[in-house]
Amino acid sequence: MPTPKIVHLPVLKESVLEFLSPQAGQSYLDLTAGYGGHAAAVIGITGAPDRAWLVDRDHQAAQALRKKFVAQGAAVIESDFLSALERLADESRTFDMVLADLGVSSPHLEEPGRGFSFSRPGPLDMRMDQGQALSADRIVNSYPEDEVAHILSAYGEEPRADRIAKAIISGRPIKDTAHLAAIIAEAAGRRGKIHPATKSFQAIRIAVNDELRLLERALPLMAGVLKPGGRLAVISFHSLEDRLVKRFFADKSGDTYDAELKLLTKRPVTASRVEIVSNPRARSAKLRAAVKIKIP
Ligand SMILES: C[S@@+](CC[C@H](N)C(=O)[O-])C[C@H]1O[C@@H](n2cnc3c(N)ncnc32)[C@H](O)[C@@H]1O
């Protein structure tokens, strides 16, 4: 598969550098390295690509990372970040900096063939890892109505989940993303500025990629692979993700004698207007960061 021409701009790059605070020679684990924007910035400061581990479960992204970083000595792991963390923890590896910039990349959203976008007709896919069996097609065209409604409500916080699920079931077979978006728009009705299929597409994507379960299980390992004094930064893009990150950081920090992390961000850091104008994906980004203070 060719490397996409669509450019992915790293969000909140300056804040990520401020909170990870890279120093010469330090080790770096990027759990969602994508097209390497944050990684290049961090490695540019550490000058230690041979101490960088770059993870992504998307084959196109992993190929782009290999092309850009492997000759410099970086390790690229093509897998979901939970499996990668389990492997790294088994090998007792630890890092000075860990970054997770969650969610999808610009090529995911802008290449119609990946099926993530309701504004471009494409296959009902939405898989980050195209080797996995579960795709949007299976959910949309074969899951029972109550399961579809549950997905829309739990992962999209869609108040019209029941009505949309019913419309999806009666609209089967649904042939592509444009067809799905039209069915959802008709069932949900248009309110406000956002497209009526926004929440449902987010929900189906989260279900296809098992995003919240992986994040919840990976967070303790992200802290676990940090060296004492090491820094963790997580960027989330919707409230369900941010809730998990916020709760995890709160649980692991605080005034208890066995606190593992110290928060560096009391409130999440968000993008400036200037950044949002040049990179609209940054609009919903929230960065939280912490430093490891003790090995539990
Ligand atoms: C927002 S992009 C990251 C962009 C990157 N920081 C950069 O500067 O280019 C998110 C990336 O994380 C990957 N991803 C999302 N969830 C993942 C997971 N659970 N495991 C591994 N990779 C994941 C996606 O495939 C996507 O390439």
mmCIF file of C-alpha atoms and ligand atoms in Angstrom:
data_model
loop_
_atom_site.group_PDB
_atom_site.id
_atom_site.type_symbol
_atom_site.label_atom_id
_atom_site.label_comp_id
_atom_site.label_asym_id
_atom_site.label_seq_id
_atom_site.Cartn_x
_atom_site.Cartn_y
_atom_site.Cartn_z
ATOM 1 C CA MET A 1 0.000 0.000 0.000
ATOM 2 C CA PRO A 2 1.520 3.397 -0.946
ATOM 3 C CA THR A 3 2.289 6.007 1.733
ATOM 4 C CA PRO A 4 -0.621 8.508 1.716
ATOM 5 C CA LYS A 5 -0.069 11.991 0.268
ATOM 6 C CA ILE A 6 -2.277 13.548 2.948
ATOM 7 C CA VAL A 7 -0.122 15.221 5.565
ATOM 8 C CA HIS A 8 -0.800 14.588 9.240
ATOM 9 C CA LEU A 9 0.084 17.645 11.361
ATOM 10 C CA PRO A 10 0.969 16.724 14.952
ATOM 11 C CA VAL A 11 -1.367 18.459 17.426
ATOM 12 C CA LEU A 12 -0.186 20.472 20.429
ATOM 13 C CA LYS A 13 3.428 19.832 19.411
ATOM 14 C CA GLU A 14 4.922 22.652 21.487
ATOM 15 C CA SER A 15 2.980 21.611 24.601
ATOM 16 C CA VAL A 16 3.979 17.968 24.124
ATOM 17 C CA LEU A 17 7.629 19.077 24.035
ATOM 18 C CA GLU A 18 7.118 21.297 27.072
ATOM 19 C CA PHE A 19 5.648 18.493 29.191
ATOM 20 C CA LEU A 20 7.797 15.604 27.973
ATOM 21 C CA SER A 21 10.802 17.914 28.323
ATOM 22 C CA PRO A 22 13.168 15.777 26.198
ATOM 23 C CA GLN A 23 16.856 15.829 27.125
ATOM 24 C CA ALA A 24 19.854 14.672 25.113
ATOM 25 C CA GLY A 25 20.202 10.894 25.051
ATOM 26 C CA GLN A 26 16.806 10.102 26.612
ATOM 27 C CA SER A 27 14.637 7.143 25.651
ATOM 28 C CA TYR A 28 11.203 7.631 24.080
ATOM 29 C CA LEU A 29 8.167 5.397 23.570
ATOM 30 C CA ASP A 30 5.563 6.738 21.145
ATOM 31 C CA LEU A 31 2.497 4.498 21.382
ATOM 32 C CA THR A 32 0.593 6.060 18.476
ATOM 33 C CA ALA A 33 3.459 7.274 16.330
ATOM 34 C CA GLY A 34 1.330 7.714 13.183
ATOM 35 C CA TYR A 35 3.320 9.636 10.613
ATOM 36 C CA GLY A 36 6.047 10.546 13.080
ATOM 37 C CA GLY A 37 5.376 14.262 13.621
ATOM 38 C CA HIS A 38 5.744 14.182 17.409
ATOM 39 C CA ALA A 39 8.452 11.527 17.177
ATOM 40 C CA ALA A 40 10.587 13.639 14.840
ATOM 41 C CA ALA A 41 10.269 16.632 17.175
ATOM 42 C CA VAL A 42 11.243 14.605 20.265
ATOM 43 C CA ILE A 43 14.074 12.727 18.553
ATOM 44 C CA GLY A 44 15.321 16.020 17.091
ATOM 45 C CA ILE A 45 16.005 17.117 20.673
ATOM 46 C CA THR A 46 17.192 13.851 22.249
ATOM 47 C CA GLY A 47 19.445 13.107 19.269
ATOM 48 C CA ALA A 48 18.898 9.439 20.203
ATOM 49 C CA PRO A 49 16.787 7.705 17.520
ATOM 50 C CA ASP A 50 18.331 4.400 18.617
ATOM 51 C CA ARG A 51 16.542 4.871 21.963
ATOM 52 C CA ALA A 52 13.144 5.497 20.342
ATOM 53 C CA TRP A 53 10.344 2.913 20.087
ATOM 54 C CA LEU A 54 7.543 3.803 17.714
ATOM 55 C CA VAL A 55 4.246 1.910 17.807
ATOM 56 C CA ASP A 56 1.254 2.017 15.462
ATOM 57 C CA ARG A 57 -1.310 -0.608 14.543
ATOM 58 C CA ASP A 58 -2.012 0.886 11.134
ATOM 59 C CA HIS A 59 0.099 -0.763 8.433
ATOM 60 C CA GLN A 60 0.379 2.390 6.300
ATOM 61 C CA ALA A 61 1.545 4.398 9.316
ATOM 62 C CA ALA A 62 4.013 1.684 10.371
ATOM 63 C CA GLN A 63 5.454 1.606 6.840
ATOM 64 C CA ALA A 64 5.855 5.389 6.864
ATOM 65 C CA LEU A 65 7.567 5.189 10.263
ATOM 66 C CA ARG A 66 9.950 2.459 9.032
ATOM 67 C CA LYS A 67 10.847 4.562 6.003
ATOM 68 C CA LYS A 68 11.539 7.628 8.095
ATOM 69 C CA PHE A 69 13.167 6.276 11.268
ATOM 70 C CA VAL A 70 14.518 2.730 10.982
ATOM 71 C CA ALA A 71 17.711 3.709 9.158
ATOM 72 C CA GLN A 72 18.397 6.092 12.060
ATOM 73 C CA GLY A 73 18.164 3.178 14.513
ATOM 74 C CA ALA A 74 14.615 3.515 15.867
ATOM 75 C CA ALA A 75 12.478 0.423 16.543
ATOM 76 C CA VAL A 76 9.036 0.294 14.906
ATOM 77 C CA ILE A 77 6.378 -2.006 16.364
ATOM 78 C CA GLU A 78 3.312 -2.622 14.193
ATOM 79 C CA SER A 79 0.720 -3.607 16.764
ATOM 80 C CA ASP A 80 -1.921 -2.205 19.066
ATOM 81 C CA PHE A 81 -0.386 -0.322 21.964
ATOM 82 C CA LEU A 82 -1.688 -2.670 24.645
ATOM 83 C CA SER A 83 0.133 -5.671 23.099
ATOM 84 C CA ALA A 84 3.234 -3.522 22.549
ATOM 85 C CA LEU A 85 3.220 -2.375 26.189
ATOM 86 C CA GLU A 86 2.729 -5.931 27.433
ATOM 87 C CA ARG A 87 5.730 -7.033 25.390
ATOM 88 C CA LEU A 88 7.914 -4.108 26.495
ATOM 89 C CA ALA A 89 6.936 -4.639 30.145
ATOM 90 C CA ASP A 90 7.750 -8.368 29.838
ATOM 91 C CA GLU A 91 11.182 -7.368 28.547
ATOM 92 C CA SER A 92 11.518 -5.006 31.578
ATOM 93 C CA ARG A 93 12.116 -2.019 29.317
ATOM 94 C CA THR A 94 11.624 1.448 30.771
ATOM 95 C CA PHE A 95 11.492 4.885 29.166
ATOM 96 C CA ASP A 96 12.152 8.526 29.999
ATOM 97 C CA MET A 97 9.144 9.649 27.952
ATOM 98 C CA VAL A 98 5.912 7.984 26.845
ATOM 99 C CA LEU A 99 3.417 9.635 24.486
ATOM 100 C CA ALA A 100 -0.054 8.485 23.410
ATOM 101 C CA ASP A 101 -1.736 10.777 20.865
ATOM 102 C CA LEU A 102 -4.995 8.865 20.610
ATOM 103 C CA GLY A 103 -7.512 8.316 17.852
ATOM 104 C CA VAL A 104 -7.268 8.557 14.111
ATOM 105 C CA SER A 105 -4.842 10.265 11.754
ATOM 106 C CA SER A 106 -5.612 12.684 8.928
ATOM 107 C CA PRO A 107 -5.057 9.951 6.280
ATOM 108 C CA HIS A 108 -7.680 7.821 8.080
ATOM 109 C CA LEU A 109 -10.219 10.617 7.873
ATOM 110 C CA GLU A 110 -9.355 11.928 4.454
ATOM 111 C CA GLU A 111 -8.807 8.761 2.437
ATOM 112 C CA PRO A 112 -12.315 7.649 1.408
ATOM 113 C CA GLY A 113 -11.074 4.076 0.980
ATOM 114 C CA ARG A 114 -10.553 3.704 4.749
ATOM 115 C CA GLY A 115 -14.254 4.270 5.417
ATOM 116 C CA PHE A 116 -13.899 6.562 8.457
ATOM 117 C CA SER A 117 -15.600 9.608 6.981
ATOM 118 C CA PHE A 118 -19.280 10.356 6.521
ATOM 119 C CA SER A 119 -18.473 13.143 4.099
ATOM 120 C CA ARG A 120 -16.775 10.931 1.499
ATOM 121 C CA PRO A 121 -18.361 7.755 0.091
ATOM 122 C CA GLY A 122 -16.258 4.744 0.957
ATOM 123 C CA PRO A 123 -16.452 1.132 2.120
ATOM 124 C CA LEU A 124 -17.848 0.384 5.579
ATOM 125 C CA ASP A 125 -14.414 -0.337 7.021
ATOM 126 C CA MET A 126 -13.056 1.983 9.806
ATOM 127 C CA ARG A 127 -10.361 -0.520 10.857
ATOM 128 C CA MET A 128 -7.054 1.011 11.930
ATOM 129 C CA ASP A 129 -5.519 -2.455 11.652
ATOM 130 C CA GLN A 130 -6.842 -3.747 8.330
ATOM 131 C CA GLY A 131 -5.761 -7.260 9.263
ATOM 132 C CA GLN A 132 -8.447 -7.585 11.939
ATOM 133 C CA ALA A 133 -11.730 -9.321 11.176
ATOM 134 C CA LEU A 134 -14.233 -6.869 12.678
ATOM 135 C CA SER A 135 -15.096 -3.958 10.391
ATOM 136 C CA ALA A 136 -17.892 -1.379 10.353
ATOM 137 C CA ASP A 137 -19.679 -3.492 7.746
ATOM 138 C CA ARG A 138 -20.189 -6.346 10.194
ATOM 139 C CA ILE A 139 -21.618 -4.046 12.890
ATOM 140 C CA VAL A 140 -23.838 -2.090 10.515
ATOM 141 C CA ASN A 141 -25.104 -4.996 8.422
ATOM 142 C CA SER A 142 -25.290 -7.886 10.885
ATOM 143 C CA TYR A 143 -25.367 -6.857 14.570
ATOM 144 C CA PRO A 144 -28.769 -7.107 16.301
ATOM 145 C CA GLU A 145 -30.666 -3.856 16.816
ATOM 146 C CA ASP A 146 -30.123 -3.665 20.595
ATOM 147 C CA GLU A 147 -26.368 -4.080 20.149
ATOM 148 C CA VAL A 148 -26.238 -1.345 17.499
ATOM 149 C CA ALA A 149 -28.263 0.930 19.798
ATOM 150 C CA HIS A 150 -25.914 0.161 22.695
ATOM 151 C CA ILE A 151 -22.843 1.045 20.601
ATOM 152 C CA LEU A 152 -24.367 4.342 19.443
ATOM 153 C CA SER A 153 -25.374 5.276 22.952
ATOM 154 C CA ALA A 154 -22.303 4.079 24.887
ATOM 155 C CA TYR A 155 -19.576 5.174 22.439
ATOM 156 C CA GLY A 156 -21.275 8.108 20.720
ATOM 157 C CA GLU A 157 -23.428 9.433 23.580
ATOM 158 C CA GLU A 158 -26.078 9.682 20.843
ATOM 159 C CA PRO A 159 -29.444 10.583 22.440
ATOM 160 C CA ARG A 160 -31.316 9.204 19.403
ATOM 161 C CA ALA A 161 -29.497 5.858 19.510
ATOM 162 C CA ASP A 162 -32.658 3.717 19.513
ATOM 163 C CA ARG A 163 -34.235 5.523 16.584
ATOM 164 C CA ILE A 164 -31.013 5.428 14.543
ATOM 165 C CA ALA A 165 -30.450 1.731 15.296
ATOM 166 C CA LYS A 166 -33.958 0.935 14.093
ATOM 167 C CA ALA A 167 -33.348 2.891 10.852
ATOM 168 C CA ILE A 168 -30.031 1.075 10.308
ATOM 169 C CA ILE A 169 -31.669 -2.325 10.699
ATOM 170 C CA SER A 170 -34.501 -1.460 8.276
ATOM 171 C CA GLY A 171 -32.062 0.140 5.802
ATOM 172 C CA ARG A 172 -30.031 -3.103 5.389
ATOM 173 C CA PRO A 173 -28.123 -3.967 3.322
ATOM 174 C CA ILE A 174 -26.199 -0.713 3.757
ATOM 175 C CA LYS A 175 -23.672 -0.439 0.973
ATOM 176 C CA ASP A 176 -21.206 2.292 1.970
ATOM 177 C CA THR A 177 -20.442 5.214 4.286
ATOM 178 C CA ALA A 178 -22.540 7.675 2.273
ATOM 179 C CA HIS A 179 -25.553 5.351 2.446
ATOM 180 C CA LEU A 180 -25.053 4.914 6.215
ATOM 181 C CA ALA A 181 -24.665 8.674 6.763
ATOM 182 C CA ALA A 182 -27.886 9.346 4.822
ATOM 183 C CA ILE A 183 -29.849 6.789 6.873
ATOM 184 C CA ILE A 184 -28.525 8.246 10.145
ATOM 185 C CA ALA A 185 -29.187 11.836 9.044
ATOM 186 C CA GLU A 186 -32.779 11.011 8.182
ATOM 187 C CA ALA A 187 -33.378 9.197 11.480
ATOM 188 C CA ALA A 188 -31.593 11.731 13.680
ATOM 189 C CA GLY A 189 -32.680 14.940 12.009
ATOM 190 C CA ARG A 190 -30.316 17.864 11.640
ATOM 191 C CA ARG A 191 -29.731 20.029 14.715
ATOM 192 C CA GLY A 192 -27.060 22.675 15.014
ATOM 193 C CA LYS A 193 -23.913 22.901 12.976
ATOM 194 C CA ILE A 194 -22.481 19.411 13.334
ATOM 195 C CA HIS A 195 -23.404 16.683 10.873
ATOM 196 C CA PRO A 196 -26.086 14.399 12.370
ATOM 197 C CA ALA A 197 -23.923 11.314 11.683
ATOM 198 C CA THR A 198 -20.912 12.608 13.661
ATOM 199 C CA LYS A 199 -21.667 10.839 16.938
ATOM 200 C CA SER A 200 -22.769 7.589 15.288
ATOM 201 C CA PHE A 201 -19.643 7.392 13.121
ATOM 202 C CA GLN A 202 -17.482 8.019 16.194
ATOM 203 C CA ALA A 203 -19.343 5.286 18.063
ATOM 204 C CA ILE A 204 -18.973 2.686 15.308
ATOM 205 C CA ARG A 205 -15.281 3.533 14.908
ATOM 206 C CA ILE A 206 -14.668 3.132 18.667
ATOM 207 C CA ALA A 207 -16.448 -0.239 18.613
ATOM 208 C CA VAL A 208 -14.592 -1.483 15.516
ATOM 209 C CA ASN A 209 -11.212 -0.599 17.023
ATOM 210 C CA ASP A 210 -12.082 -1.493 20.627
ATOM 211 C CA GLU A 211 -10.598 1.876 21.516
ATOM 212 C CA LEU A 212 -11.828 2.431 25.065
ATOM 213 C CA ARG A 213 -11.036 -1.050 26.381
ATOM 214 C CA LEU A 214 -7.510 -0.887 24.961
ATOM 215 C CA LEU A 215 -6.947 2.565 26.443
ATOM 216 C CA GLU A 216 -8.268 1.631 29.882
ATOM 217 C CA ARG A 217 -6.076 -1.465 30.039
ATOM 218 C CA ALA A 218 -3.022 0.289 28.600
ATOM 219 C CA LEU A 219 -2.933 3.314 30.938
ATOM 220 C CA PRO A 220 -1.471 1.444 33.950
ATOM 221 C CA LEU A 221 1.191 -0.067 31.689
ATOM 222 C CA MET A 222 2.057 3.382 30.280
ATOM 223 C CA ALA A 223 2.858 4.492 33.829
ATOM 224 C CA GLY A 224 4.461 1.114 34.538
ATOM 225 C CA VAL A 225 7.096 1.411 31.799
ATOM 226 C CA LEU A 226 8.187 4.910 32.872
ATOM 227 C CA LYS A 227 11.509 5.332 34.656
ATOM 228 C CA PRO A 228 11.315 7.245 37.961
ATOM 229 C CA GLY A 229 11.260 10.884 36.876
ATOM 230 C CA GLY A 230 9.954 9.812 33.455
ATOM 231 C CA ARG A 231 7.120 11.716 31.829
ATOM 232 C CA LEU A 232 3.828 10.552 30.350
ATOM 233 C CA ALA A 233 1.661 12.653 28.010
ATOM 234 C CA VAL A 234 -1.719 11.579 26.645
ATOM 235 C CA ILE A 235 -3.753 13.486 24.054
ATOM 236 C CA SER A 236 -7.427 12.560 23.802
ATOM 237 C CA PHE A 237 -10.012 13.713 21.276
ATOM 238 C CA HIS A 238 -13.389 13.059 22.850
ATOM 239 C CA SER A 239 -14.940 13.068 26.288
ATOM 240 C CA LEU A 240 -15.081 9.271 26.699
ATOM 241 C CA GLU A 241 -11.322 8.991 26.197
ATOM 242 C CA ASP A 242 -10.559 12.037 28.287
ATOM 243 C CA ARG A 243 -12.692 10.739 31.150
ATOM 244 C CA LEU A 244 -10.585 7.545 31.316
ATOM 245 C CA VAL A 245 -7.318 9.498 31.180
ATOM 246 C CA LYS A 246 -8.462 12.048 33.767
ATOM 247 C CA ARG A 247 -9.663 9.348 36.180
ATOM 248 C CA PHE A 248 -6.474 7.324 35.759
ATOM 249 C CA PHE A 249 -4.234 10.344 36.391
ATOM 250 C CA ALA A 250 -6.314 11.333 39.429
ATOM 251 C CA ASP A 251 -6.192 7.775 40.861
ATOM 252 C CA LYS A 252 -2.436 7.502 40.443
ATOM 253 C CA SER A 253 -1.565 10.945 41.773
ATOM 254 C CA GLY A 254 -2.703 12.781 44.876
ATOM 255 C CA ASP A 255 -1.359 12.984 48.399
ATOM 256 C CA THR A 256 -1.181 9.296 49.238
ATOM 257 C CA TYR A 257 2.199 7.844 50.251
ATOM 258 C CA ASP A 258 2.074 5.363 47.359
ATOM 259 C CA ALA A 259 1.143 7.843 44.604
ATOM 260 C CA GLU A 260 2.879 6.785 41.401
ATOM 261 C CA LEU A 261 2.449 9.982 39.362
ATOM 262 C CA LYS A 262 2.568 13.703 39.940
ATOM 263 C CA LEU A 263 0.304 15.701 37.650
ATOM 264 C CA LEU A 264 1.946 18.287 35.437
ATOM 265 C CA THR A 265 -1.377 19.567 34.051
ATOM 266 C CA LYS A 266 -4.069 20.567 36.566
ATOM 267 C CA ARG A 267 -6.433 21.174 33.668
ATOM 268 C CA PRO A 268 -6.082 19.660 30.213
ATOM 269 C CA VAL A 269 -4.074 21.724 27.745
ATOM 270 C CA THR A 270 -6.004 22.634 24.597
ATOM 271 C CA ALA A 271 -5.016 24.083 21.231
ATOM 272 C CA SER A 272 -4.769 27.795 20.497
ATOM 273 C CA ARG A 273 -7.060 29.413 17.930
ATOM 274 C CA VAL A 274 -4.110 29.803 15.621
ATOM 275 C CA GLU A 275 -3.399 26.059 15.749
ATOM 276 C CA ILE A 276 -7.072 25.192 15.219
ATOM 277 C CA VAL A 277 -7.220 27.367 12.098
ATOM 278 C CA SER A 278 -4.249 25.562 10.542
ATOM 279 C CA ASN A 279 -5.233 22.114 11.894
ATOM 280 C CA PRO A 280 -8.984 21.749 12.616
ATOM 281 C CA ARG A 281 -8.370 18.261 14.099
ATOM 282 C CA ALA A 282 -6.765 20.060 17.064
ATOM 283 C CA ARG A 283 -10.120 21.568 18.059
ATOM 284 C CA SER A 284 -11.074 18.765 20.406
ATOM 285 C CA ALA A 285 -7.568 17.765 21.552
ATOM 286 C CA LYS A 286 -6.888 17.615 25.298
ATOM 287 C CA LEU A 287 -3.414 16.976 26.624
ATOM 288 C CA ARG A 288 -2.779 15.651 30.120
ATOM 289 C CA ALA A 289 0.701 14.943 31.438
ATOM 290 C CA ALA A 290 2.321 13.530 34.552
ATOM 291 C CA VAL A 291 5.734 12.632 35.915
ATOM 292 C CA LYS A 292 6.532 9.316 37.617
ATOM 293 C CA ILE A 293 7.562 9.896 41.187
ATOM 294 C CA LYS A 294 7.965 6.425 42.616
ATOM 295 C CA ILE A 295 8.045 2.757 41.662
ATOM 296 C CA PRO A 296 5.068 1.186 43.458
HETATM 297 C C1 LIG B 1 -3.571 11.008 16.087
HETATM 298 S S1 LIG B 1 -2.643 9.838 15.209
HETATM 299 C C2 LIG B 1 -1.020 10.055 15.827
HETATM 300 C C3 LIG B 1 -0.183 10.978 15.037
HETATM 301 C C4 LIG B 1 1.253 11.131 15.497
HETATM 302 N N1 LIG B 1 1.360 11.589 16.840
HETATM 303 C C5 LIG B 1 2.034 12.035 14.565
HETATM 304 O O1 LIG B 1 2.566 13.045 15.005
HETATM 305 O O2 LIG B 1 2.091 11.722 13.364
HETATM 306 C C6 LIG B 1 -3.089 8.370 16.021
HETATM 307 C C7 LIG B 1 -2.395 7.135 15.509
HETATM 308 O O3 LIG B 1 -2.537 6.155 16.507
HETATM 309 C C8 LIG B 1 -2.824 4.914 15.921
HETATM 310 N N2 LIG B 1 -3.566 4.187 16.959
HETATM 311 C C9 LIG B 1 -4.762 4.504 17.505
HETATM 312 N N3 LIG B 1 -5.088 3.618 18.445
HETATM 313 C C10 LIG B 1 -4.066 2.746 18.519
HETATM 314 C C11 LIG B 1 -3.808 1.607 19.344
HETATM 315 N N4 LIG B 1 -4.702 1.196 20.254
HETATM 316 N N5 LIG B 1 -2.653 0.953 19.190
HETATM 317 C C12 LIG B 1 -1.737 1.374 18.260
HETATM 318 N N6 LIG B 1 -1.935 2.423 17.445
HETATM 319 C C13 LIG B 1 -3.079 3.107 17.584
HETATM 320 C C14 LIG B 1 -3.599 5.227 14.680
HETATM 321 O O4 LIG B 1 -3.432 4.211 13.719
HETATM 322 C C15 LIG B 1 -2.986 6.556 14.245
HETATM 323 O O5 LIG B 1 -1.978 6.357 13.303
#
